[in-house]
Coordinates of C-alpha atoms in Angstrom, one line a residue:
Chain A
M637 CA 14.8 -4.7 1.8
A638 CA 11.4 -4.1 3.6
A639 CA 8.3 -5.9 2.3
P640 CA 6.7 -4.5 -0.9
I641 CA 3.7 -2.2 -0.7
E642 CA 0.6 -4.1 -1.8
F643 CA -1.4 -2.2 -4.3
Y644 CA -4.9 -3.6 -4.9
F645 CA -6.6 -2.1 -7.9
D646 CA -9.1 -2.5 -10.7
F647 CA -8.1 -1.6 -14.2
S648 CA -11.4 0.3 -14.5
S649 CA -10.8 2.5 -11.5
P650 CA -9.7 6.1 -12.4
Y651 CA -8.2 6.8 -9.0
S652 CA -6.2 3.6 -9.3
Y653 CA -4.8 4.8 -12.6
L654 CA -3.9 8.2 -11.1
A655 CA -2.2 6.4 -8.1
S656 CA -0.4 4.0 -10.3
E657 CA 1.4 6.8 -11.9
S658 CA 3.1 7.9 -8.7
I659 CA 3.1 4.8 -6.3
E660 CA 6.4 3.3 -7.6
A661 CA 8.3 6.5 -7.2
L662 CA 6.7 7.0 -3.8
A663 CA 7.7 3.5 -2.7
A664 CA 11.2 3.9 -4.1
R665 CA 11.8 7.0 -2.0
H666 CA 11.5 4.7 1.0
G667 CA 13.3 1.6 -0.4
R668 CA 10.2 -0.3 -1.3
E669 CA 8.8 -2.1 -4.3
V670 CA 5.2 -2.2 -5.4
D671 CA 3.3 -5.5 -5.5
Y672 CA 0.5 -4.9 -8.0
K673 CA -2.7 -6.9 -7.2
P674 CA -5.4 -6.5 -9.7
I675 CA -8.9 -7.4 -8.4
L676 CA -12.5 -7.0 -9.7
L677 CA -14.4 -4.3 -7.7
G678 CA -17.7 -5.8 -8.7
A679 CA -17.1 -8.5 -6.1
A680 CA -16.6 -6.0 -3.3
F681 CA -19.7 -4.0 -4.5
K682 CA -21.8 -7.1 -4.1
I683 CA -20.8 -7.3 -0.4
S684 CA -20.8 -3.6 0.4
G685 CA -23.9 -2.5 -1.6
M686 CA -21.8 0.2 -3.2
R687 CA -22.1 0.9 -6.9
P688 CA -19.8 2.2 -9.6
L689 CA -19.4 5.9 -9.2
P690 CA -21.2 6.9 -12.5
E691 CA -24.3 5.1 -11.2
V692 CA -24.6 7.1 -8.0
P693 CA -26.9 10.1 -8.2
L694 CA -25.2 13.4 -7.4
K695 CA -21.9 11.7 -6.5
G696 CA -21.5 10.4 -10.1
E697 CA -21.5 13.9 -11.6
Y698 CA -19.1 15.2 -9.1
S699 CA -16.8 12.3 -9.6
R700 CA -16.5 12.9 -13.3
R701 CA -15.4 16.4 -12.6
D702 CA -13.0 15.2 -9.9
F703 CA -11.4 12.6 -12.0
E704 CA -10.5 15.2 -14.6
R705 CA -9.5 17.9 -12.1
S706 CA -7.3 15.5 -10.1
A707 CA -5.6 14.3 -13.3
R708 CA -4.9 17.9 -14.4
L709 CA -3.4 18.7 -11.1
A710 CA -1.1 15.7 -11.3
G711 CA -0.2 16.6 -14.9
L712 CA -1.6 13.3 -16.2
P713 CA -3.5 12.7 -19.4
F714 CA -7.1 11.6 -18.7
V715 CA -10.2 11.0 -20.8
L716 CA -13.4 9.6 -19.3
P717 CA -13.6 6.4 -21.4
D718 CA -16.8 5.2 -23.1
P719 CA -17.9 2.6 -22.0
F720 CA -17.1 3.2 -18.4
P721 CA -16.8 1.2 -16.2
I722 CA -15.9 -2.0 -18.0
S723 CA -15.1 -5.6 -17.1
T724 CA -11.4 -5.9 -16.4
V725 CA -11.3 -9.7 -15.9
G726 CA -9.1 -10.1 -19.1
A727 CA -6.6 -7.5 -18.1
A728 CA -6.4 -8.7 -14.6
R729 CA -5.8 -12.3 -15.7
A730 CA -3.2 -11.1 -18.2
Y731 CA -1.3 -9.4 -15.4
L732 CA -1.3 -12.5 -13.3
W733 CA -0.1 -14.6 -16.2
L734 CA 2.7 -12.1 -17.0
S735 CA 3.8 -11.9 -13.5
D736 CA 4.5 -15.6 -13.7
V737 CA 6.0 -15.9 -17.2
E738 CA 7.4 -12.4 -17.9
P739 CA 7.6 -10.7 -14.6
A740 CA 9.9 -8.0 -16.0
R741 CA 7.0 -6.9 -18.3
A742 CA 4.2 -7.2 -15.8
R743 CA 4.7 -3.7 -14.4
A744 CA 4.9 -2.2 -17.9
F745 CA 1.6 -3.9 -18.6
V746 CA -0.1 -2.2 -15.7
H747 CA 0.9 1.2 -17.0
A748 CA 0.2 0.3 -20.7
A749 CA -3.3 -1.0 -19.9
F750 CA -4.2 1.9 -17.6
R751 CA -3.0 4.5 -20.1
A752 CA -4.7 2.8 -23.0
Y753 CA -8.0 3.0 -21.1
F754 CA -7.8 6.3 -19.3
A755 CA -5.4 8.4 -21.4
E756 CA -6.5 7.1 -24.8
G757 CA -10.0 5.9 -24.1
R758 CA -9.4 2.4 -25.7
N759 CA -11.7 -0.3 -24.4
I760 CA -9.3 -2.8 -22.9
S761 CA -12.2 -5.3 -22.2
D762 CA -12.1 -5.9 -26.0
S763 CA -9.7 -8.7 -26.8
A764 CA -8.3 -7.0 -29.8
V765 CA -7.5 -3.9 -27.8
L766 CA -6.0 -5.9 -25.0
A767 CA -3.9 -7.8 -27.5
G768 CA -2.6 -4.5 -28.9
V769 CA -1.7 -3.3 -25.4
L770 CA 0.2 -6.5 -24.8
R771 CA 2.1 -6.3 -28.2
S772 CA 3.0 -2.7 -27.4
I773 CA 5.2 -3.9 -24.6
G774 CA 6.6 -6.8 -26.5
V775 CA 4.4 -9.6 -25.1
D776 CA 3.2 -12.5 -27.3
A777 CA -0.5 -11.5 -27.3
D778 CA -1.7 -14.8 -28.7
A779 CA 0.0 -16.7 -25.9
A780 CA -1.5 -14.3 -23.4
L781 CA -5.0 -14.5 -24.7
A782 CA -4.9 -18.2 -24.7
A783 CA -3.4 -18.3 -21.2
I784 CA -6.1 -16.2 -19.7
Q785 CA -8.7 -18.7 -20.7
Q786 CA -7.0 -21.4 -18.7
P787 CA -8.5 -22.6 -15.4
D788 CA -5.4 -22.0 -13.4
I789 CA -5.3 -18.3 -14.2
K790 CA -9.0 -18.0 -13.7
E791 CA -8.8 -19.6 -10.4
R792 CA -5.8 -17.5 -9.4
L793 CA -7.7 -14.3 -10.0
K794 CA -10.7 -15.6 -8.1
A795 CA -8.4 -16.4 -5.2
Q796 CA -6.9 -13.0 -5.3
V797 CA -10.3 -11.3 -5.3
D798 CA -11.4 -13.5 -2.4
A799 CA -8.3 -12.8 -0.4
S800 CA -8.8 -9.0 -1.0
L801 CA -12.3 -9.3 0.4
A802 CA -11.1 -11.2 3.4
R803 CA -8.7 -8.3 4.1
G804 CA -11.5 -5.7 3.9
V805 CA -10.7 -4.3 0.4
F806 CA -13.9 -2.5 -0.7
G807 CA -12.5 0.1 -3.2
A808 CA -9.5 0.9 -5.2
P809 CA -6.7 1.7 -5.1
F810 CA -6.4 0.0 -1.7
I811 CA -2.8 -0.1 -0.4
F812 CA -1.3 -2.1 2.5
V813 CA 2.0 -1.0 4.0
D814 CA 3.2 -3.6 6.4
G815 CA -0.4 -4.6 7.0
E816 CA -1.8 -1.1 7.5
P817 CA -4.7 -0.4 5.1
F818 CA -5.0 2.9 3.1
W819 CA -7.9 3.4 0.7
G820 CA -7.7 5.8 -2.2
N821 CA -5.4 8.0 -4.2
D822 CA -6.2 10.6 -1.6
R823 CA -4.3 8.6 1.0
L824 CA -0.9 8.6 -0.8
P825 CA 0.3 11.4 1.5
Q826 CA -0.5 9.3 4.5
V827 CA 1.1 6.3 2.9
E828 CA 4.3 8.3 2.4
R829 CA 4.1 9.6 6.0
W830 CA 3.8 6.1 7.3
L831 CA 6.7 4.9 5.2
A832 CA 8.9 7.8 6.3
G833 CA 8.2 7.8 10.0
G834 CA 6.4 4.7 10.9
P835 CA 3.0 4.3 12.5
F836 CA 1.0 7.3 13.5
Chain B
M1232 CA -12.4 40.8 -0.1
A1233 CA -13.1 37.8 -2.2
A1234 CA -16.3 35.8 -1.6
P1235 CA -16.3 33.4 1.4
I1236 CA -15.6 29.7 1.1
E1237 CA -18.9 27.9 1.5
F1238 CA -18.5 24.9 3.8
Y1239 CA -21.5 22.5 3.8
F1240 CA -21.3 20.0 6.7
D1241 CA -23.3 17.7 8.9
F1242 CA -22.6 17.9 12.7
S1243 CA -22.5 14.1 12.6
S1244 CA -19.8 13.9 10.0
P1245 CA -16.3 13.0 11.4
Y1246 CA -14.5 14.3 8.3
S1247 CA -16.4 17.5 8.6
Y1248 CA -15.2 17.8 12.2
L1249 CA -11.6 17.3 11.1
A1250 CA -11.9 19.8 8.2
S1251 CA -13.6 22.3 10.5
E1252 CA -10.4 22.5 12.6
S1253 CA -8.3 23.7 9.7
I1254 CA -10.6 25.4 7.1
E1255 CA -10.6 28.8 8.8
A1256 CA -6.8 29.1 8.9
L1257 CA -6.6 27.7 5.3
A1258 CA -9.1 30.4 4.2
A1259 CA -7.4 33.1 6.1
R1260 CA -4.1 32.4 4.4
H1261 CA -5.8 33.4 1.2
G1262 CA -7.8 36.3 2.5
R1263 CA -11.1 34.4 2.7
E1264 CA -13.7 33.9 5.3
V1265 CA -15.7 30.6 5.9
D1266 CA -19.4 30.6 5.4
Y1267 CA -20.6 27.5 7.5
K1268 CA -23.7 25.8 6.1
P1269 CA -25.0 23.0 8.2
I1270 CA -27.1 20.4 6.3
L1271 CA -28.6 17.0 7.0
L1272 CA -26.8 14.3 5.1
G1273 CA -29.8 11.9 5.4
A1274 CA -31.6 14.0 2.7
A1275 CA -28.7 13.4 0.3
F1276 CA -28.5 9.8 1.1
K1277 CA -32.1 9.4 0.1
I1278 CA -31.3 10.6 -3.3
S1279 CA -27.9 9.0 -3.8
G1280 CA -28.7 5.7 -2.2
M1281 CA -25.6 6.1 -0.1
R1282 CA -25.7 5.1 3.6
P1283 CA -23.9 6.3 6.7
L1284 CA -20.4 4.8 6.7
P1285 CA -20.9 2.5 9.8
E1286 CA -23.7 0.8 7.9
V1287 CA -21.6 -0.1 4.8
P1288 CA -20.0 -3.6 5.0
L1289 CA -16.2 -3.6 4.7
K1290 CA -16.1 0.2 4.2
G1291 CA -17.6 0.8 7.7
E1292 CA -14.8 -1.0 9.5
Y1293 CA -12.1 0.8 7.5
S1294 CA -13.7 4.1 8.1
R1295 CA -13.6 3.8 11.8
R1296 CA -9.9 3.1 11.6
D1297 CA -9.4 6.0 9.1
F1298 CA -11.3 8.5 11.3
E1299 CA -9.0 7.8 14.2
R1300 CA -5.8 7.7 12.1
S1301 CA -6.6 10.9 10.3
A1302 CA -7.3 12.6 13.6
R1303 CA -4.1 11.4 15.1
L1304 CA -2.1 12.6 12.1
A1305 CA -3.8 16.1 12.4
G1306 CA -3.1 16.1 16.1
L1307 CA -6.8 16.4 16.9
P1308 CA -8.7 14.6 19.7
F1309 CA -11.2 12.1 18.5
V1310 CA -13.5 9.5 19.9
L1311 CA -16.0 7.6 17.9
P1312 CA -19.2 8.6 19.6
D1313 CA -21.9 6.2 20.7
P1314 CA -24.5 6.6 19.3
F1315 CA -23.1 7.4 15.8
P1316 CA -24.4 8.8 13.6
I1317 CA -27.1 10.9 15.2
S1318 CA -29.7 13.4 14.1
T1319 CA -28.2 16.8 13.9
V1320 CA -31.3 18.8 13.1
G1321 CA -31.2 20.6 16.5
A1322 CA -27.6 21.6 16.2
A1323 CA -28.1 22.7 12.6
R1324 CA -31.1 24.9 13.5
A1325 CA -29.2 26.3 16.5
Y1326 CA -26.4 27.4 14.2
L1327 CA -28.9 29.1 11.8
W1328 CA -30.6 30.9 14.7
L1329 CA -27.2 32.0 16.1
S1330 CA -26.0 33.3 12.8
D1331 CA -29.0 35.6 12.8
V1332 CA -29.0 36.8 16.4
E1333 CA -25.5 36.3 17.6
P1334 CA -23.3 36.0 14.5
A1335 CA -20.2 36.5 16.5
R1336 CA -20.9 33.3 18.4
A1337 CA -22.1 31.2 15.5
R1338 CA -18.6 30.1 14.5
A1339 CA -17.7 29.3 18.1
F1340 CA -20.8 27.1 18.2
V1341 CA -19.7 25.1 15.2
H1342 CA -16.4 24.2 17.0
A1343 CA -18.0 23.7 20.4
A1344 CA -20.6 21.3 19.0
F1345 CA -18.2 19.3 16.9
R1346 CA -15.8 19.0 19.8
A1347 CA -18.5 18.0 22.2
Y1348 CA -19.5 15.2 19.9
F1349 CA -16.2 14.0 18.4
A1350 CA -13.7 14.9 21.0
E1351 CA -15.8 14.2 24.1
G1352 CA -18.4 11.8 22.8
R1353 CA -21.3 13.8 24.1
N1354 CA -24.6 13.2 22.2
I1355 CA -25.5 16.6 20.9
S1356 CA -28.8 15.3 19.6
D1357 CA -29.9 15.4 23.3
S1358 CA -31.4 18.8 24.2
A1359 CA -29.7 18.9 27.5
V1360 CA -26.3 18.3 25.9
L1361 CA -27.0 20.8 23.2
A1362 CA -28.0 23.4 25.9
G1363 CA -24.8 22.7 27.7
V1364 CA -22.8 23.3 24.5
L1365 CA -24.7 26.6 23.9
R1366 CA -24.1 27.8 27.5
S1367 CA -20.4 26.9 27.2
I1368 CA -20.0 29.7 24.6
G1369 CA -22.2 32.2 26.4
V1370 CA -25.4 31.7 24.6
D1371 CA -28.9 31.8 26.2
A1372 CA -29.7 28.1 25.8
D1373 CA -33.4 28.5 26.7
A1374 CA -33.8 31.1 24.0
A1375 CA -32.0 28.9 21.5
L1376 CA -34.0 25.7 22.3
A1377 CA -37.2 27.7 22.0
A1378 CA -36.1 29.3 18.7
I1379 CA -35.2 26.1 17.0
Q1380 CA -38.8 24.9 17.4
Q1381 CA -40.1 27.9 15.5
P1382 CA -41.4 27.4 11.9
D1383 CA -39.1 30.0 10.4
I1384 CA -35.9 28.3 11.6
K1385 CA -37.2 24.9 10.6
E1386 CA -38.1 26.2 7.1
R1387 CA -34.7 27.9 6.8
L1388 CA -32.8 24.6 7.4
K1389 CA -35.1 22.8 5.0
A1390 CA -34.4 25.4 2.4
Q1391 CA -30.6 25.2 3.0
V1392 CA -30.7 21.4 2.6
D1393 CA -32.8 21.7 -0.6
A1394 CA -30.3 24.2 -2.0
S1395 CA -27.4 22.0 -1.2
L1396 CA -29.0 19.1 -3.1
A1397 CA -29.7 21.4 -6.0
R1398 CA -26.0 22.2 -6.1
G1399 CA -25.0 18.5 -6.0
V1400 CA -23.9 18.2 -2.4
F1401 CA -24.0 14.4 -1.6
G1402 CA -21.5 14.2 1.3
A1403 CA -19.7 16.3 3.8
P1404 CA -17.7 18.3 4.1
F1405 CA -18.5 19.8 0.8
I1406 CA -16.8 23.0 -0.1
F1407 CA -17.4 25.6 -2.8
V1408 CA -14.7 28.0 -3.8
D1409 CA -16.1 30.6 -6.2
G1410 CA -18.5 28.0 -7.3
E1411 CA -16.0 25.1 -7.7
P1412 CA -17.0 22.0 -5.7
F1413 CA -14.7 20.0 -3.6
W1414 CA -15.8 17.0 -1.5
G1415 CA -14.1 15.8 1.5
N1416 CA -11.4 16.6 4.1
D1417 CA -9.1 14.9 1.6
R1418 CA -9.6 17.7 -0.8
L1419 CA -8.3 20.6 1.4
P1420 CA -5.0 20.5 -0.4
Q1421 CA -6.8 21.0 -3.7
V1422 CA -8.9 23.8 -2.1
E1423 CA -5.7 25.5 -1.0
R1424 CA -4.1 25.1 -4.4
W1425 CA -7.2 26.6 -6.1
L1426 CA -7.2 29.6 -3.7
A1427 CA -3.5 30.2 -4.1
G1428 CA -3.2 29.8 -7.9
G1429 CA -6.7 29.9 -9.4
P1430 CA -8.4 27.2 -11.5
F1431 CA -6.4 24.1 -12.5

């Protein structure tokens, strides 16, 4: 089987949520798996000088409308959460831990966490909410919350963020197909074209 | 006939060039015309704090790759011009003047100017180059270059830029369909869906 699609994302990125709902089916149509790689966009913003969308005058207002319209068009539930954006360090670490100890549930966690935040408006930066999300997919939440405080998991997330920056990841979702970079939910048609027909 | 699609753009915007090559056919498929509205993105950047793509760390490098890849996929010639970006005040004013005195050639000017800059790498901020573009579509370039120094044309462009900001235009291309805003060449599929089936 060909190499997995690498899907860099932040759990606080609405367009990452939207893309996460279709990327696995897209990949499967072309015999690929998806390798989820949670990162923290704040680190990229420090380098690029970019800011979270709600803080950008003019663009922030449009973006709120676009999130909702794009979700409606895709037939996906969406609420703009409050607070938004949030710190997603806990969710990202939980994913990394799960991908080691319960890889079969790691993918389910991506979807459960995204839906909790963007479909139900639940603040997954809150440990109790995060625990509820973990339990909803059958994970030992106490073990998870303890694990994400351990130095090895913290270090692993930091290394993943640093690696993403070294590869030029400045936003999310950010997808690599055999090394070719594609930024944004908007680029899924190009990703599919690339998978189907090779480089263009 | 239904109202025209409003197409705000900057002559120095690569994604505006790409969109300009398909927006008229898209509109025509749904019985619409295109109302071209050149603006100056620098004015929006002052409000939003955004910067021209080449100046944004990480994003700038990706964008250069994305310009070229998107052009290839669309089958359009593209060169990243040098210098880029440029001031497009002359080209924008020339369009406004033409739309008054030679409206039949105004649309041809949009395409000729975009292609001169993004397909041939000619610096349309240079008066001699701009004159050449105007002559190539049969316009009296001397009259045009004189007209764009007149206060009424200057004021008209300023008013159009101010109006775009008041409507929330922060980037280009920025398209309104019956008042609904869509930002970016990426959004043309949504524009088409809206035209075909109404609001979603």
